mmCIF file of C-alpha atoms in Angstrom:
data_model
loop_
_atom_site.group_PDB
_atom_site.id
_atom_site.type_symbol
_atom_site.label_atom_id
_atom_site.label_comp_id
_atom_site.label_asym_id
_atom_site.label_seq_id
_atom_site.Cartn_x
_atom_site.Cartn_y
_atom_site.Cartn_z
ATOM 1 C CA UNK A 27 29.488 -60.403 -11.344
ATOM 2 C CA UNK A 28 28.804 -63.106 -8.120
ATOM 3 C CA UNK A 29 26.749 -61.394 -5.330
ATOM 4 C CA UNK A 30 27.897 -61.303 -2.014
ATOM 5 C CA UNK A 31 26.497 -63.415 0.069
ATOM 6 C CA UNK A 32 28.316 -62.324 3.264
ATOM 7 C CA UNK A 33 28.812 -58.440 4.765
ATOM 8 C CA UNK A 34 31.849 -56.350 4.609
ATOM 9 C CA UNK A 35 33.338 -56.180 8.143
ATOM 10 C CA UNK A 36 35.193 -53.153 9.573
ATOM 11 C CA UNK A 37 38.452 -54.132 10.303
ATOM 12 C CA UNK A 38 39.575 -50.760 11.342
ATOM 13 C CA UNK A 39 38.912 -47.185 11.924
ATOM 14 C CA UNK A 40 40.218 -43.827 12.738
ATOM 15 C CA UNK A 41 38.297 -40.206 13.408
ATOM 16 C CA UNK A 42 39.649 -37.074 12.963
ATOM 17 C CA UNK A 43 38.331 -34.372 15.530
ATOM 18 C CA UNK A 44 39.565 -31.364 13.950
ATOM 19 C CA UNK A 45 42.632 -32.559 12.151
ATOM 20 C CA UNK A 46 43.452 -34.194 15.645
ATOM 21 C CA UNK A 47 43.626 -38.064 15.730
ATOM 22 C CA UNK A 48 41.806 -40.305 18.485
ATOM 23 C CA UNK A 49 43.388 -42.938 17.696
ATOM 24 C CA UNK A 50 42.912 -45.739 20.887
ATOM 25 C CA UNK A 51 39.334 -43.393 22.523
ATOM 26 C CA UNK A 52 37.455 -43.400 19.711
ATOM 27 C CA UNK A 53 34.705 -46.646 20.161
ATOM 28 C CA UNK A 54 32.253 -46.528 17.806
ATOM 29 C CA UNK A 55 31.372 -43.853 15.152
ATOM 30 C CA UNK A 56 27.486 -43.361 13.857
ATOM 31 C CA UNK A 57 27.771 -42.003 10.352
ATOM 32 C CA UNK A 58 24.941 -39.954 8.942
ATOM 33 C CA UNK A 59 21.578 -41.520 7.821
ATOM 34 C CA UNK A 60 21.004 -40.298 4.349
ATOM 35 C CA UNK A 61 16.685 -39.921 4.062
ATOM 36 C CA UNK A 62 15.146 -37.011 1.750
ATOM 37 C CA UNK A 63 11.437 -35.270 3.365
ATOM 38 C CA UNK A 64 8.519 -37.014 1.643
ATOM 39 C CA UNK A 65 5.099 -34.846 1.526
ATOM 40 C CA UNK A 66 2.176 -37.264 0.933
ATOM 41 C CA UNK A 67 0.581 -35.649 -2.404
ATOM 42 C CA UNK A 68 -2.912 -36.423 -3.668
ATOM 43 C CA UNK A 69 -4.939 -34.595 -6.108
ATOM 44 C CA UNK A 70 -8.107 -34.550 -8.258
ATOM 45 C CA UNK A 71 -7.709 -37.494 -10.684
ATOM 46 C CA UNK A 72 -4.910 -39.504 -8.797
ATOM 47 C CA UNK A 73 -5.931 -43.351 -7.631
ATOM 48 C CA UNK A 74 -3.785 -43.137 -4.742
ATOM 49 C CA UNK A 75 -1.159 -40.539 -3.266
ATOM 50 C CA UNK A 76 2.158 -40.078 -4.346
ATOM 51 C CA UNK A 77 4.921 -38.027 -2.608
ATOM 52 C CA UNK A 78 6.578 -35.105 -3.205
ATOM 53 C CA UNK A 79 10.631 -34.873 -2.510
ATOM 54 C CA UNK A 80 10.729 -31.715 -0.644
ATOM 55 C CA UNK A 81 14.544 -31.958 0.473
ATOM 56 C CA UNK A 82 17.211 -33.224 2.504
ATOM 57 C CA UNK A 83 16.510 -34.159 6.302
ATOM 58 C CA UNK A 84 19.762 -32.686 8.275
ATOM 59 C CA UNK A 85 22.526 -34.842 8.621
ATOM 60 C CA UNK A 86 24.336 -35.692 11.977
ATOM 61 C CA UNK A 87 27.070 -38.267 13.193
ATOM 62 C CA UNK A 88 27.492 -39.618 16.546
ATOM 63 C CA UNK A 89 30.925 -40.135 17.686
ATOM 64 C CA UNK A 90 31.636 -42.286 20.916
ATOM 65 C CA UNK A 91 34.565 -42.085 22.597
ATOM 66 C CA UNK A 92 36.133 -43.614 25.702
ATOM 67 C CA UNK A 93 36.584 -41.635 29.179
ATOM 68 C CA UNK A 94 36.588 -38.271 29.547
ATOM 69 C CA UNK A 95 37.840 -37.183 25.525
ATOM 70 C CA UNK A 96 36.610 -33.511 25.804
ATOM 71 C CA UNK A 97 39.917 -31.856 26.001
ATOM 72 C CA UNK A 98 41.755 -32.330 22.350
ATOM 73 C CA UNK A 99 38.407 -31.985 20.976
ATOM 74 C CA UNK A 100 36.641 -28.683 22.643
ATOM 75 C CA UNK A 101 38.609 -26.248 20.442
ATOM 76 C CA UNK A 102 35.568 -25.275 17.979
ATOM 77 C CA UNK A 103 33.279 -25.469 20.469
ATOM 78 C CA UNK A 104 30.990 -22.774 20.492
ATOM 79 C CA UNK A 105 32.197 -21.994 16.891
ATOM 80 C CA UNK A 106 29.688 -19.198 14.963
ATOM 81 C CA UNK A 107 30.476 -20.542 11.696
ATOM 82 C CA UNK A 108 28.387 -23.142 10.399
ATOM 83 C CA UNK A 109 30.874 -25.250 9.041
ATOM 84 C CA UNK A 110 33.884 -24.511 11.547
ATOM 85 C CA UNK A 111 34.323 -27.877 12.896
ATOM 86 C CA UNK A 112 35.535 -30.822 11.073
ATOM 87 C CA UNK A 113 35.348 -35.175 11.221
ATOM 88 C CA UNK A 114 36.870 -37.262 9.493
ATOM 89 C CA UNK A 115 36.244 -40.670 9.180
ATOM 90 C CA UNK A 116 38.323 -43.318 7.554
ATOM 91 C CA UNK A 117 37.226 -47.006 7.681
ATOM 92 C CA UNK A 118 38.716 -50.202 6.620
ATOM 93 C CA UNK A 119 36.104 -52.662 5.633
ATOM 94 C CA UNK A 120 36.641 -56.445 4.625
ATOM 95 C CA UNK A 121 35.586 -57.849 1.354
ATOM 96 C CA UNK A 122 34.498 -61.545 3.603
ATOM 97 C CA UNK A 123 33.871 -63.448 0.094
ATOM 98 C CA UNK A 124 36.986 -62.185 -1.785
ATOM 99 C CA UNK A 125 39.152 -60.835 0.808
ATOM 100 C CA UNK A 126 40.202 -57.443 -0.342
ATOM 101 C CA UNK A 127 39.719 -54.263 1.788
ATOM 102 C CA UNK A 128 38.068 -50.796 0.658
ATOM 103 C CA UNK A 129 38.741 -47.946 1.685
ATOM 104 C CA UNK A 130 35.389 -45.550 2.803
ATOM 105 C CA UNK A 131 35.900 -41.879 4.027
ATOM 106 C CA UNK A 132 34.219 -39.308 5.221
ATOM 107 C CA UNK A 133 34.681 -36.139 5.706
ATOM 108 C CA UNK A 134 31.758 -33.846 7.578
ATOM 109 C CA UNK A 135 31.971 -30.118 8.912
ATOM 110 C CA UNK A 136 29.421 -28.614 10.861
ATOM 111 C CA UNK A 137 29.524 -28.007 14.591
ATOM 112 C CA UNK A 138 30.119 -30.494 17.395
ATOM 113 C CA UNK A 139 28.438 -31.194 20.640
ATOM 114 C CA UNK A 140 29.381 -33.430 23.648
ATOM 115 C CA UNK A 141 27.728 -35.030 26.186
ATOM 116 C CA UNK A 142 30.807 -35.778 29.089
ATOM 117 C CA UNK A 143 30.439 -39.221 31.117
ATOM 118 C CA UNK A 144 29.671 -39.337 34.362
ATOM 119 C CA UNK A 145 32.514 -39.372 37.150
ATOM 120 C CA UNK A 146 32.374 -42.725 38.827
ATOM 121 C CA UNK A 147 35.466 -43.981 40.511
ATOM 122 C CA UNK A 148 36.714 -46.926 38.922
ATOM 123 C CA UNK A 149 34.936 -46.598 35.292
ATOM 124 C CA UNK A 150 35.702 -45.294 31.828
ATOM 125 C CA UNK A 151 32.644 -44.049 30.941
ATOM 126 C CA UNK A 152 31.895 -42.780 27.401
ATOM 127 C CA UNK A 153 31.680 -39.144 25.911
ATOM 128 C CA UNK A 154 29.971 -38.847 22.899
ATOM 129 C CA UNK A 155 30.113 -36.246 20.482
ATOM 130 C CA UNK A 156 27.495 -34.824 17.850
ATOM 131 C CA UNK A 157 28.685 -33.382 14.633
ATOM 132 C CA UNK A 158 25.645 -31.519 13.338
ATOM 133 C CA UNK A 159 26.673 -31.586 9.335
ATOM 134 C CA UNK A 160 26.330 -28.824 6.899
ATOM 135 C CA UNK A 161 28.980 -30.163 4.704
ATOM 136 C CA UNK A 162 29.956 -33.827 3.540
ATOM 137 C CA UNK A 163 31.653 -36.162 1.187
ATOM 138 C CA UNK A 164 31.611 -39.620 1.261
ATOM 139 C CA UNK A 165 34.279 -41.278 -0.571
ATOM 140 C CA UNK A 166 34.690 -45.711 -1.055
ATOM 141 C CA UNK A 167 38.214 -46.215 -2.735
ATOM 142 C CA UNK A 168 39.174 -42.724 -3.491
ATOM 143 C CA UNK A 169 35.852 -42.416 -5.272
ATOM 144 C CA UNK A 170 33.315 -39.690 -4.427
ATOM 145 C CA UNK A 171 29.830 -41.238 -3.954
ATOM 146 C CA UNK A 172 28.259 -38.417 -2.023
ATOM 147 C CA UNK A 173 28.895 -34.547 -1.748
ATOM 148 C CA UNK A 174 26.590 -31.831 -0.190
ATOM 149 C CA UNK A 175 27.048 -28.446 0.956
ATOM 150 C CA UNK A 176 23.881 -26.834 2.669
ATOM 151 C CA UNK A 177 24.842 -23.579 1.710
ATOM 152 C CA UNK A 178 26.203 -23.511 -1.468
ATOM 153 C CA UNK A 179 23.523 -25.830 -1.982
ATOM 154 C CA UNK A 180 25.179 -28.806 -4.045
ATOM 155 C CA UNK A 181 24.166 -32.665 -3.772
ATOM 156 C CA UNK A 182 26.349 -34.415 -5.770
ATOM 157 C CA UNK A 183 25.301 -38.818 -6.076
ATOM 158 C CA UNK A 184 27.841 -40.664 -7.960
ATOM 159 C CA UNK A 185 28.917 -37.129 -10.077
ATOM 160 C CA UNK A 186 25.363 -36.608 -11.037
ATOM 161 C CA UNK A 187 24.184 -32.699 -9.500
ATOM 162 C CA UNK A 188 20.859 -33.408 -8.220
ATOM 163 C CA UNK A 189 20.506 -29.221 -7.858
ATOM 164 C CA UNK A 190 22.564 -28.006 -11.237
ATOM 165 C CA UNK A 191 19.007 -27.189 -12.865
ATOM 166 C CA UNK A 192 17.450 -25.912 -9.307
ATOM 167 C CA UNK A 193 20.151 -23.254 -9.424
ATOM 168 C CA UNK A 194 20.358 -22.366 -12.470
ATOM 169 C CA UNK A 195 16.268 -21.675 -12.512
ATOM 170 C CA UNK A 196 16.883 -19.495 -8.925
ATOM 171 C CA UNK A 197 19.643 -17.903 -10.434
ATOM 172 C CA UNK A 198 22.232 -19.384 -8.088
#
């Protein structure tokens, strides 16, 4: 199989704020950074340290949207359950050495928060949203890659459960 030598582009998007489209506000959309807490480990008899994997870091998306985009999207705001909010993401990105497209999606729930642009006569400004994630799959071509729910807890990486002996050991 020939490596790429060039990046896949985005062609296009579309978020879902609560099963609403913003299709034509939404500007840019800051998926979740995937990192794991590392505790630096050293004991008797070791050369050097090593680290211990001691979890997930939380996961949170950034949403940017044109003007003032508040109003379809305020209607879980303030929500007390953990994962009553939803986005969903679906991409479009370019294949630039063979010219096909995938499909990537992803789907988060968790709770949003906004910060509104400022009034200035004559501007768009930006409001951008923060979904603070306790749920997520990521999909590429109708293929799950990535699944995690905080609570239940599952993390799922390419249909491998990272936790399926974890639980069973708690008794979960």
């Amino acid at each position: 199989m020939a490596k790429n030598t060039s990046p896949k582009v985005i062609k296009l998007f579309q978020a879902f704020v609560d099963a609403k489209s913003t299709h034509g506000i939404a500007k840019t959309c800051k998926l979740p950074d995937f990192k794991r807490k590392f505790e630096e480990y050293r004991a008797g008899g070791f050369d050097s340290p090593m680290f211990v994997d001691t979890g997930g870091e939380a996961l949170t998306c950034e949403t940017t949207f044109a003007g003032m985009a508040i109003g379809d999207t305020l209607a879980s705001y303030g929500t007390p359950i953990h994962n009553g909010s939803t986005l969903h993401f679906m991409g479009a990105y370019e294949d630039q050495e063979q010219g096909t497209t995938d499909a990537y999606e992803v789907i988060m729930r968790g709770r949003h928060t906004w910060d509104t642009p400022d009034a200035k006569t004559g501007e768009v400004g930006e409001t951008k949203m923060k979904t603070h994630i306790s749920y997520i799959k990521v999909m590429i071509n109708g293929k799950t890659k990535v699944e995690i729910d905080v609570t239940k807890p599952m993390f799922m990486v390419d249909g491998i459960d990272r936790l399926e002996q974890a639980r069973s050991a708690a008794g979960l």
